[in-house]
GROMACS .gro file of C-alpha atoms in nm:
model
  309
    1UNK     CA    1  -2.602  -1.735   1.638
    2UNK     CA    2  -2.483  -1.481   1.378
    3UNK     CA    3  -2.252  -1.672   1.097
    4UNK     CA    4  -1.889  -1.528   1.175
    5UNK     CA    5  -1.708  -1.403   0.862
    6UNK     CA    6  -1.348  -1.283   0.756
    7UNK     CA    7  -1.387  -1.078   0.454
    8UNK     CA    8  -1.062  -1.061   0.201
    9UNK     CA    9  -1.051  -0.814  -0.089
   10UNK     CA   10  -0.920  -0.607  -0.306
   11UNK     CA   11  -1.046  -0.222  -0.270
   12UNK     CA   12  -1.219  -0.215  -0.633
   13UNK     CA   13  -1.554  -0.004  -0.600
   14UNK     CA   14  -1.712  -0.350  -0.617
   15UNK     CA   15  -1.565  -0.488  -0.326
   16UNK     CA   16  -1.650  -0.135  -0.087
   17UNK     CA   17  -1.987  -0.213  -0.218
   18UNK     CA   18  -1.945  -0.560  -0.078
   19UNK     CA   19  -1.822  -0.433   0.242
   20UNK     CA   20  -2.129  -0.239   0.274
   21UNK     CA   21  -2.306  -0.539   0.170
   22UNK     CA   22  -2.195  -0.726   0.445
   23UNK     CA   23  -2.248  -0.478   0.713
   24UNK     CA   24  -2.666  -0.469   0.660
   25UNK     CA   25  -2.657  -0.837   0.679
   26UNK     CA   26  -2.822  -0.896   1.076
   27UNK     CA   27  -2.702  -1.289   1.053
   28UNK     CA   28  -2.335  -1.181   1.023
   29UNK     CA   29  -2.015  -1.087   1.270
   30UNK     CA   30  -1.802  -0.948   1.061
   31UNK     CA   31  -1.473  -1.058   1.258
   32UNK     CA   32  -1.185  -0.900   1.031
   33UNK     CA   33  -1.105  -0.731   0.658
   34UNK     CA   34  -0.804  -0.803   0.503
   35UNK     CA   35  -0.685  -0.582   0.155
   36UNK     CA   36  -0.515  -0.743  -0.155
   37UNK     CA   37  -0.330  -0.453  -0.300
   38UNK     CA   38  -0.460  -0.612  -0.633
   39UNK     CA   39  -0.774  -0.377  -0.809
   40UNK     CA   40  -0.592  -0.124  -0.569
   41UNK     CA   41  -0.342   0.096  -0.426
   42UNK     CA   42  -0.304  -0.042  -0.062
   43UNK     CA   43  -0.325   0.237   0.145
   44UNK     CA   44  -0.582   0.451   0.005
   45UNK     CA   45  -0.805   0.126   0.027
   46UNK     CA   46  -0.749   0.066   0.343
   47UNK     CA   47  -0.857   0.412   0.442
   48UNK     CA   48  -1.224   0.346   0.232
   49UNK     CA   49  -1.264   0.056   0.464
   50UNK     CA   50  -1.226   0.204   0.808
   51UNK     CA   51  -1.452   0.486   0.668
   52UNK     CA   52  -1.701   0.213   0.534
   53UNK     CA   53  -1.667   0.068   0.899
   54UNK     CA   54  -1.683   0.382   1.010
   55UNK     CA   55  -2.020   0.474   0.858
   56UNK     CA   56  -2.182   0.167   0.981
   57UNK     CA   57  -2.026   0.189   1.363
   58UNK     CA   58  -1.841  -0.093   1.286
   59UNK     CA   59  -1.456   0.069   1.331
   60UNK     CA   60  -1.382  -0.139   1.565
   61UNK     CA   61  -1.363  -0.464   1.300
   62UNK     CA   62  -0.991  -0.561   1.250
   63UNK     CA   63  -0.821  -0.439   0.940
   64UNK     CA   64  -0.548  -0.648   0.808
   65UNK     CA   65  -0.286  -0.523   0.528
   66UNK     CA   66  -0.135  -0.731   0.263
   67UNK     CA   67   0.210  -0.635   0.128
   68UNK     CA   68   0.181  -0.982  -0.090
   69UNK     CA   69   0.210  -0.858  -0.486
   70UNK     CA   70   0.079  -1.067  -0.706
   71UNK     CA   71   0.194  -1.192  -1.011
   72UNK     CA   72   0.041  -0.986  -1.297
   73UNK     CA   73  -0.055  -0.631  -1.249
   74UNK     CA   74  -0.356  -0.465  -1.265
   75UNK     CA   75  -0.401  -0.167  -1.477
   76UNK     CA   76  -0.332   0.141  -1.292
   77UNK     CA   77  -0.599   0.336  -1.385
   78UNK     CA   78  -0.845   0.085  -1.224
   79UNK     CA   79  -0.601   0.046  -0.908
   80UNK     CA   80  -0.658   0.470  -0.796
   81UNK     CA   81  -1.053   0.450  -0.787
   82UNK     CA   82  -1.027   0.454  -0.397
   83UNK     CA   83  -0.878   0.792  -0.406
   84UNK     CA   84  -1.222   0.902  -0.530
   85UNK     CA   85  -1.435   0.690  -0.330
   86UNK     CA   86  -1.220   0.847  -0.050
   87UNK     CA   87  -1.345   1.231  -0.132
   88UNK     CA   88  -1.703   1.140  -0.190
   89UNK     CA   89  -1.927   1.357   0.072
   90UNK     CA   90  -2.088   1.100   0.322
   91UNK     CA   91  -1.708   0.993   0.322
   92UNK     CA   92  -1.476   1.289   0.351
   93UNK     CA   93  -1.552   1.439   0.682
   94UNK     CA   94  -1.557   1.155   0.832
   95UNK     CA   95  -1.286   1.129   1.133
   96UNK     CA   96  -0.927   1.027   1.022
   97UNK     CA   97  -0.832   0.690   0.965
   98UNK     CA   98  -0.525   0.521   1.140
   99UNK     CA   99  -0.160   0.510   0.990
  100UNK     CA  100  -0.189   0.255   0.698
  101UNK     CA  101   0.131   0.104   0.815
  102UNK     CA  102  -0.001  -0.005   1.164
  103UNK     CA  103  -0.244  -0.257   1.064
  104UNK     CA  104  -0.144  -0.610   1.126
  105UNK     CA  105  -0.028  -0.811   0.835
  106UNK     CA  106  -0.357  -0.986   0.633
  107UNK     CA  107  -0.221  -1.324   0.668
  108UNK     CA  108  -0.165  -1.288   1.058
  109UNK     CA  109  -0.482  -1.096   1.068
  110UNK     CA  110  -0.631  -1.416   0.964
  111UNK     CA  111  -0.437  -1.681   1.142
  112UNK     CA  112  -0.525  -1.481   1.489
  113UNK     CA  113  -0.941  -1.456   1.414
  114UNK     CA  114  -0.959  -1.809   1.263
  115UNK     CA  115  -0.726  -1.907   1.591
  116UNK     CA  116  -0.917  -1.681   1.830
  117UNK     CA  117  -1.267  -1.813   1.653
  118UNK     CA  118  -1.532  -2.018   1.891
  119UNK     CA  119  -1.700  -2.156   1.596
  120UNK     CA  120  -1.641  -2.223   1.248
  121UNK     CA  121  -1.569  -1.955   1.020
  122UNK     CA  122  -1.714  -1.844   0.644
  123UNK     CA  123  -1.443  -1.671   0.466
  124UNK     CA  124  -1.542  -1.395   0.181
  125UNK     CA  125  -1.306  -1.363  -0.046
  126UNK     CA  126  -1.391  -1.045  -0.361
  127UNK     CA  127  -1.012  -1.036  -0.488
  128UNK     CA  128  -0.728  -1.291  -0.479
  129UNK     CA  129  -0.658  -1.529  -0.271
  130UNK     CA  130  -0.330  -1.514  -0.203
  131UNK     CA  131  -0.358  -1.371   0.174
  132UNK     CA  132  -0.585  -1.647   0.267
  133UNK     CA  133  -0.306  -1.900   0.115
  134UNK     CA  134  -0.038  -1.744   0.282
  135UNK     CA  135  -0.191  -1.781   0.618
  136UNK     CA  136  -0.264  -2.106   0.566
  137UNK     CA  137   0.091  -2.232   0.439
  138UNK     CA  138   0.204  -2.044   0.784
  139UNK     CA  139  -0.059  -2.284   1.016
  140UNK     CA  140  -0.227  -2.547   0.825
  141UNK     CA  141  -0.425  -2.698   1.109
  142UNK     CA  142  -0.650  -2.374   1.054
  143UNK     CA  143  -0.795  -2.506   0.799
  144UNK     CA  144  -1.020  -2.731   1.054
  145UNK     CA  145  -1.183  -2.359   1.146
  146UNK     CA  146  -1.296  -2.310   0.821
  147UNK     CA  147  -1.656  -2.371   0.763
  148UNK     CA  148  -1.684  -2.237   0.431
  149UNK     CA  149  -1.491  -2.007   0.173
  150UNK     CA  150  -1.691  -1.765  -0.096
  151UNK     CA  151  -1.470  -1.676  -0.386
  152UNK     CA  152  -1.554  -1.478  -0.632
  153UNK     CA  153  -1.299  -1.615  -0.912
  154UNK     CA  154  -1.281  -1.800  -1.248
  155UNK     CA  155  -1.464  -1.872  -1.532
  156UNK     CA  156  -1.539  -2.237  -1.651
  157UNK     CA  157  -1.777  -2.223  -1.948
  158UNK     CA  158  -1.739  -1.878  -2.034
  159UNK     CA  159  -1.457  -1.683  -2.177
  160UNK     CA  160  -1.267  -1.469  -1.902
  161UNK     CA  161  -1.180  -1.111  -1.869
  162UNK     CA  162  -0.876  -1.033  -1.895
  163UNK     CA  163  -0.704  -0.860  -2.231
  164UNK     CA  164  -0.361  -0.825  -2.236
  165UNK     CA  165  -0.019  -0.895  -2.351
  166UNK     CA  166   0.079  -1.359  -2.375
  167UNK     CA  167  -0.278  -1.405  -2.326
  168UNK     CA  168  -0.568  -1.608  -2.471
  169UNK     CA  169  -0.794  -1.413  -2.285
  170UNK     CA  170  -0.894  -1.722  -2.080
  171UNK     CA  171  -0.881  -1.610  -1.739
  172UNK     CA  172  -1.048  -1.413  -1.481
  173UNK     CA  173  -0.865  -1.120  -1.297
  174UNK     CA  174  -0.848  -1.282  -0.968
  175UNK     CA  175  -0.695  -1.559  -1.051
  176UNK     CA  176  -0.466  -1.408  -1.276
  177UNK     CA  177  -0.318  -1.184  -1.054
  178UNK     CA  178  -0.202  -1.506  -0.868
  179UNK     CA  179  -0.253  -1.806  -1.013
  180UNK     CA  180  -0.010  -2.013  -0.809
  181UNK     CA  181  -0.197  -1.957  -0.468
  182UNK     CA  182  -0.510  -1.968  -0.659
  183UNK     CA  183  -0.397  -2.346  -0.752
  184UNK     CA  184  -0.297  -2.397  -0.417
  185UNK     CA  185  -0.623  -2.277  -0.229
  186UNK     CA  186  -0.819  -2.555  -0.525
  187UNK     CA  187  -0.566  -2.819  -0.419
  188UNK     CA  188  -0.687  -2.768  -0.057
  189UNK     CA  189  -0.996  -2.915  -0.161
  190UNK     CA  190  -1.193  -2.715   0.135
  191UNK     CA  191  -1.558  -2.640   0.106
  192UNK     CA  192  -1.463  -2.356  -0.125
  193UNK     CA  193  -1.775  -2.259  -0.339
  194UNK     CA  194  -1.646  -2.045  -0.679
  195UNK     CA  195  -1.880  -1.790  -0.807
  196UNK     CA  196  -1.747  -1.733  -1.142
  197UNK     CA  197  -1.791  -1.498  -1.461
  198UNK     CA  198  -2.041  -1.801  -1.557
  199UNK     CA  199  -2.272  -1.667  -1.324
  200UNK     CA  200  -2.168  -1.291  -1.290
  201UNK     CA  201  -2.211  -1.230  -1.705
  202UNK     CA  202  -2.628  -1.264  -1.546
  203UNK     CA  203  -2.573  -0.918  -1.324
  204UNK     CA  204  -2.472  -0.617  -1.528
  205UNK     CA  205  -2.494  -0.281  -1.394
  206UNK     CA  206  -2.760  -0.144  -1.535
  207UNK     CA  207  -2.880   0.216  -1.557
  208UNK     CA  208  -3.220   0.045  -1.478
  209UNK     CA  209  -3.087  -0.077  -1.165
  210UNK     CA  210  -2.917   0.287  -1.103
  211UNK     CA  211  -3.255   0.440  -1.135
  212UNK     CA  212  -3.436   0.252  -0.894
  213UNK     CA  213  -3.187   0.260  -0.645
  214UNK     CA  214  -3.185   0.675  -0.698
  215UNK     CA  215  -3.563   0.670  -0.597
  216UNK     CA  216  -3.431   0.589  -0.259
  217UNK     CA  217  -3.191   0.843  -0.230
  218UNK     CA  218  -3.262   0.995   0.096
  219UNK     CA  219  -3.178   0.652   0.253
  220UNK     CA  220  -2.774   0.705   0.334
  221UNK     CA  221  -2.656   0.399   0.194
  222UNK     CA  222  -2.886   0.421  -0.136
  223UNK     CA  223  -2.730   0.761  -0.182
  224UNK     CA  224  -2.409   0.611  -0.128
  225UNK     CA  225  -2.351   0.319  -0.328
  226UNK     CA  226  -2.599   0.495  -0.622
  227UNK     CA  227  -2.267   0.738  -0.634
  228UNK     CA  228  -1.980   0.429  -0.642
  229UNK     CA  229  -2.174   0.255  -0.897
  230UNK     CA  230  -2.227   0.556  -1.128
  231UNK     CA  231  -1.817   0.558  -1.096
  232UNK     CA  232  -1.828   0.212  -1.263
  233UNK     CA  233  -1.959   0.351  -1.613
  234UNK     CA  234  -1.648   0.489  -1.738
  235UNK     CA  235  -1.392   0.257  -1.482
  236UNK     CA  236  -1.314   0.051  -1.726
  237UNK     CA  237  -1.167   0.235  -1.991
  238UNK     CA  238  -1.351   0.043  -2.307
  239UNK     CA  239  -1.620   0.116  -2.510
  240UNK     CA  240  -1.663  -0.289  -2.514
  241UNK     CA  241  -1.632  -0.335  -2.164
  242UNK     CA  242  -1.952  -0.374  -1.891
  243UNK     CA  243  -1.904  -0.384  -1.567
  244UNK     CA  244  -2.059  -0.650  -1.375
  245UNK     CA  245  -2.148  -0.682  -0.991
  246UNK     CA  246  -1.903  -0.961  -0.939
  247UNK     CA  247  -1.786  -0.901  -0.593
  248UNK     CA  248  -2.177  -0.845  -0.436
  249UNK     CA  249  -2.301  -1.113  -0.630
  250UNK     CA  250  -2.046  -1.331  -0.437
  251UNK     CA  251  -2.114  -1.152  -0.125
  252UNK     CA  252  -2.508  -1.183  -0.188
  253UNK     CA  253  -2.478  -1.571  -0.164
  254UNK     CA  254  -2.414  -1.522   0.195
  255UNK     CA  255  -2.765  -1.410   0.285
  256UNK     CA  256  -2.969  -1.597  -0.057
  257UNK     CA  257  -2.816  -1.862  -0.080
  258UNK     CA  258  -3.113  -2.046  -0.205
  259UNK     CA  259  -3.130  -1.817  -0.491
  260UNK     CA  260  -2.844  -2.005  -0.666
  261UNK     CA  261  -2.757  -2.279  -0.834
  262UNK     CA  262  -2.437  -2.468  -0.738
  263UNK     CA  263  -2.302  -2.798  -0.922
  264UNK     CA  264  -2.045  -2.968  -0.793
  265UNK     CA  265  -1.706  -3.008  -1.090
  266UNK     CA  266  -1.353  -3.078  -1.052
  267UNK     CA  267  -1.104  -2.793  -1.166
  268UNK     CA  268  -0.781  -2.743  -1.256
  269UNK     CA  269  -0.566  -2.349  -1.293
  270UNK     CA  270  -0.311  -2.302  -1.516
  271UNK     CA  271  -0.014  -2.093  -1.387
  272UNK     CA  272   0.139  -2.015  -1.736
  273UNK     CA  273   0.086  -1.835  -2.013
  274UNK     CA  274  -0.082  -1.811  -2.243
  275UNK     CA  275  -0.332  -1.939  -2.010
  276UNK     CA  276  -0.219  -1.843  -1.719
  277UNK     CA  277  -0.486  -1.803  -1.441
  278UNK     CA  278  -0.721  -2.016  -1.670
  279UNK     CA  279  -1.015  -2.244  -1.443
  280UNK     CA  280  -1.101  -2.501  -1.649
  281UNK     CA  281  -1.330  -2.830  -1.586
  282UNK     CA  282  -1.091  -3.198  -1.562
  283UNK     CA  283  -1.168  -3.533  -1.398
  284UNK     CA  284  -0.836  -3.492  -1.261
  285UNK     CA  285  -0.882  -3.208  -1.133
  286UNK     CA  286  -0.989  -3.095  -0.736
  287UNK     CA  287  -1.338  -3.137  -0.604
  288UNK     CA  288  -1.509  -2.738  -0.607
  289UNK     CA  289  -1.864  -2.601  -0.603
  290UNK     CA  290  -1.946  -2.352  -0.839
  291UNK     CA  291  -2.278  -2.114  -0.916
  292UNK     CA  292  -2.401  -2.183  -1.247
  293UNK     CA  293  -2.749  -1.954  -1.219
  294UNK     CA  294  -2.903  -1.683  -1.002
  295UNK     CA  295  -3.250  -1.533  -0.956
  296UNK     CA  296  -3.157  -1.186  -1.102
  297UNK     CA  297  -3.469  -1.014  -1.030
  298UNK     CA  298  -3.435  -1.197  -0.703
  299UNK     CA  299  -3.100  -1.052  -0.626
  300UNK     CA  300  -3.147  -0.692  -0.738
  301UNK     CA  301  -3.460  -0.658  -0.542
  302UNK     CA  302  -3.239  -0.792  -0.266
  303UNK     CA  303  -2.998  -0.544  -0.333
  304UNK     CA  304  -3.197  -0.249  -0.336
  305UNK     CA  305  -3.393  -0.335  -0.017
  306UNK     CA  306  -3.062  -0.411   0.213
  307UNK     CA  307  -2.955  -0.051   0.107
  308UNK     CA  308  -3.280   0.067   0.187
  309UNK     CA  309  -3.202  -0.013   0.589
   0.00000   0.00000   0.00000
């Protein structure tokens, strides 16, 4: 039986990617996306979804929308790269998507598919988790239907990535957009398996990577995400910055998982600055998995054969 899977995130270029990701995997049914209007403005990456879905024949997957804001901001700038994504050619003709406004709420999106679900469900989380939290605060006995959750989020032994204003520069960016559900959903203590910056830092993209995956490019989806990860090279607006595959590393684990290496720790998140959003290791803390290590030449030969399908 195919693993069925709710997908959460938060329309970056790395979580379309992920979405992508997800829809050449033959062992999952994806059963709903829900969009954090986090790395995004909300209805613009809502549209790249359906068209993702779209693409793959798969428009008839729920879409949820979350009018949650978080608590700290991300940077405009990175928030409007679905507007692009939008007008790239495999993606602009493409039939029109439905009214942004009509899509169920994320939360209830989530409640009714974890409700509706015959079997235990994997949640995939690429942004916050603040949807996920808010449906479960709403019906709490769902939390029985969840057979695992997949969040890319934190950093333990490695310095985070966020630079801005009150901060130590601790944290990672979904976590710091909402660290108080992001303490809630550790509290839980579900079978929630972090795959943090500790691991991520291993998977840069690469212009190595870029040009192997552009000897495939009359293979549709080769063609396509070689074109949303050359939008990654200047999306970051820092000569200092790299942009890592965060989001498909996390999604990855899904179909590898015995490419990684996952220790068991007990964490704590801070909720304040000048920490705020900080994942750090305490005996006191709540029982999580985390990935420590990947096979990287493992994972981008994975990567490059799924979007050879």
């Amino acid at each position: 039986m195919p693993k069925q899977l709710l997908m959460d995130h938060d329309g970056g270029i790395d979580d379309l990617l992920s979405l992508l990701l997800v829809l050449t995997m033959p062992d999952i049914q994806l059963t709903g996306v829900s969009v954090t209007p986090a790395d995004c403005y909300l209805e613009p990456a809502l549209e790249s979804s359906y068209k993702l879905l779209q693409l793959m024949d798969q428009e008839s997957v729920p879409l949820g929308r979350g009018d949650y804001n978080g608590i700290n901001a991300f940077p405009s700038e990175w928030r409007a790269r679905p507007e692009i994504i939008n007008a790239l050619p495999l993606l602009i003709n493409l039939p029109q998507s439905p009214d942004p406004y009509s899509y169920t709420s994320a939360p209830d999106l989530i409640i009714n598919q974890l409700s509706s679900a015959t079997d235990k469900v994997t949640i995939l989380l690429t942004g916050p988790c603040s949807n996920l939290v808010l449906a479960l605060e709403k019906e709490p006995e769902l939390k029985e239907k969840i057979e695992e959750i997949v969040w890319m989020a934190g950093a333990l032994r490695v310095g985070g990535n966020v630079q801005t204003f009150q901060h130590d520069g601790s944290a990672e960016w979904n976590v710091f957009w909402d660290p108080i559900s992001a303490q809630k959903l550790v509290s839980y203590e579900l079978p929630l398996l972090m795959i943090p910056l500790d691991v991520t830092n291993h998977v840069p993209v690469t212009k190595k990577f870029l040009s192997a995956l552009a000897t495939q490019i009359d293979y549709k989806l080769s063609n396509l995400t070689g074109q949303l990860w050359a939008l990654t090279l200047d999306t970051i607006p820092s000569y200092h910055y790299t942009y890592f595959m965060w989001d498909i590393l996390a999604t990855s684990y899904l179909a590898i998982p015995e490419q990684f290496t996952i220790e068991t720790v007990k964490v704590k998140v801070s909720t304040r600055p000048p920490n705020a959003g900080q994942t750090y290791l305490d005996e006191t803390g709540y029982v999580v998995r985390i990935a420590t290590d990947v096979n990287v030449s493992y994972f981008y030969e994975y990567l490059l054969a799924q979007f050879k399908r």
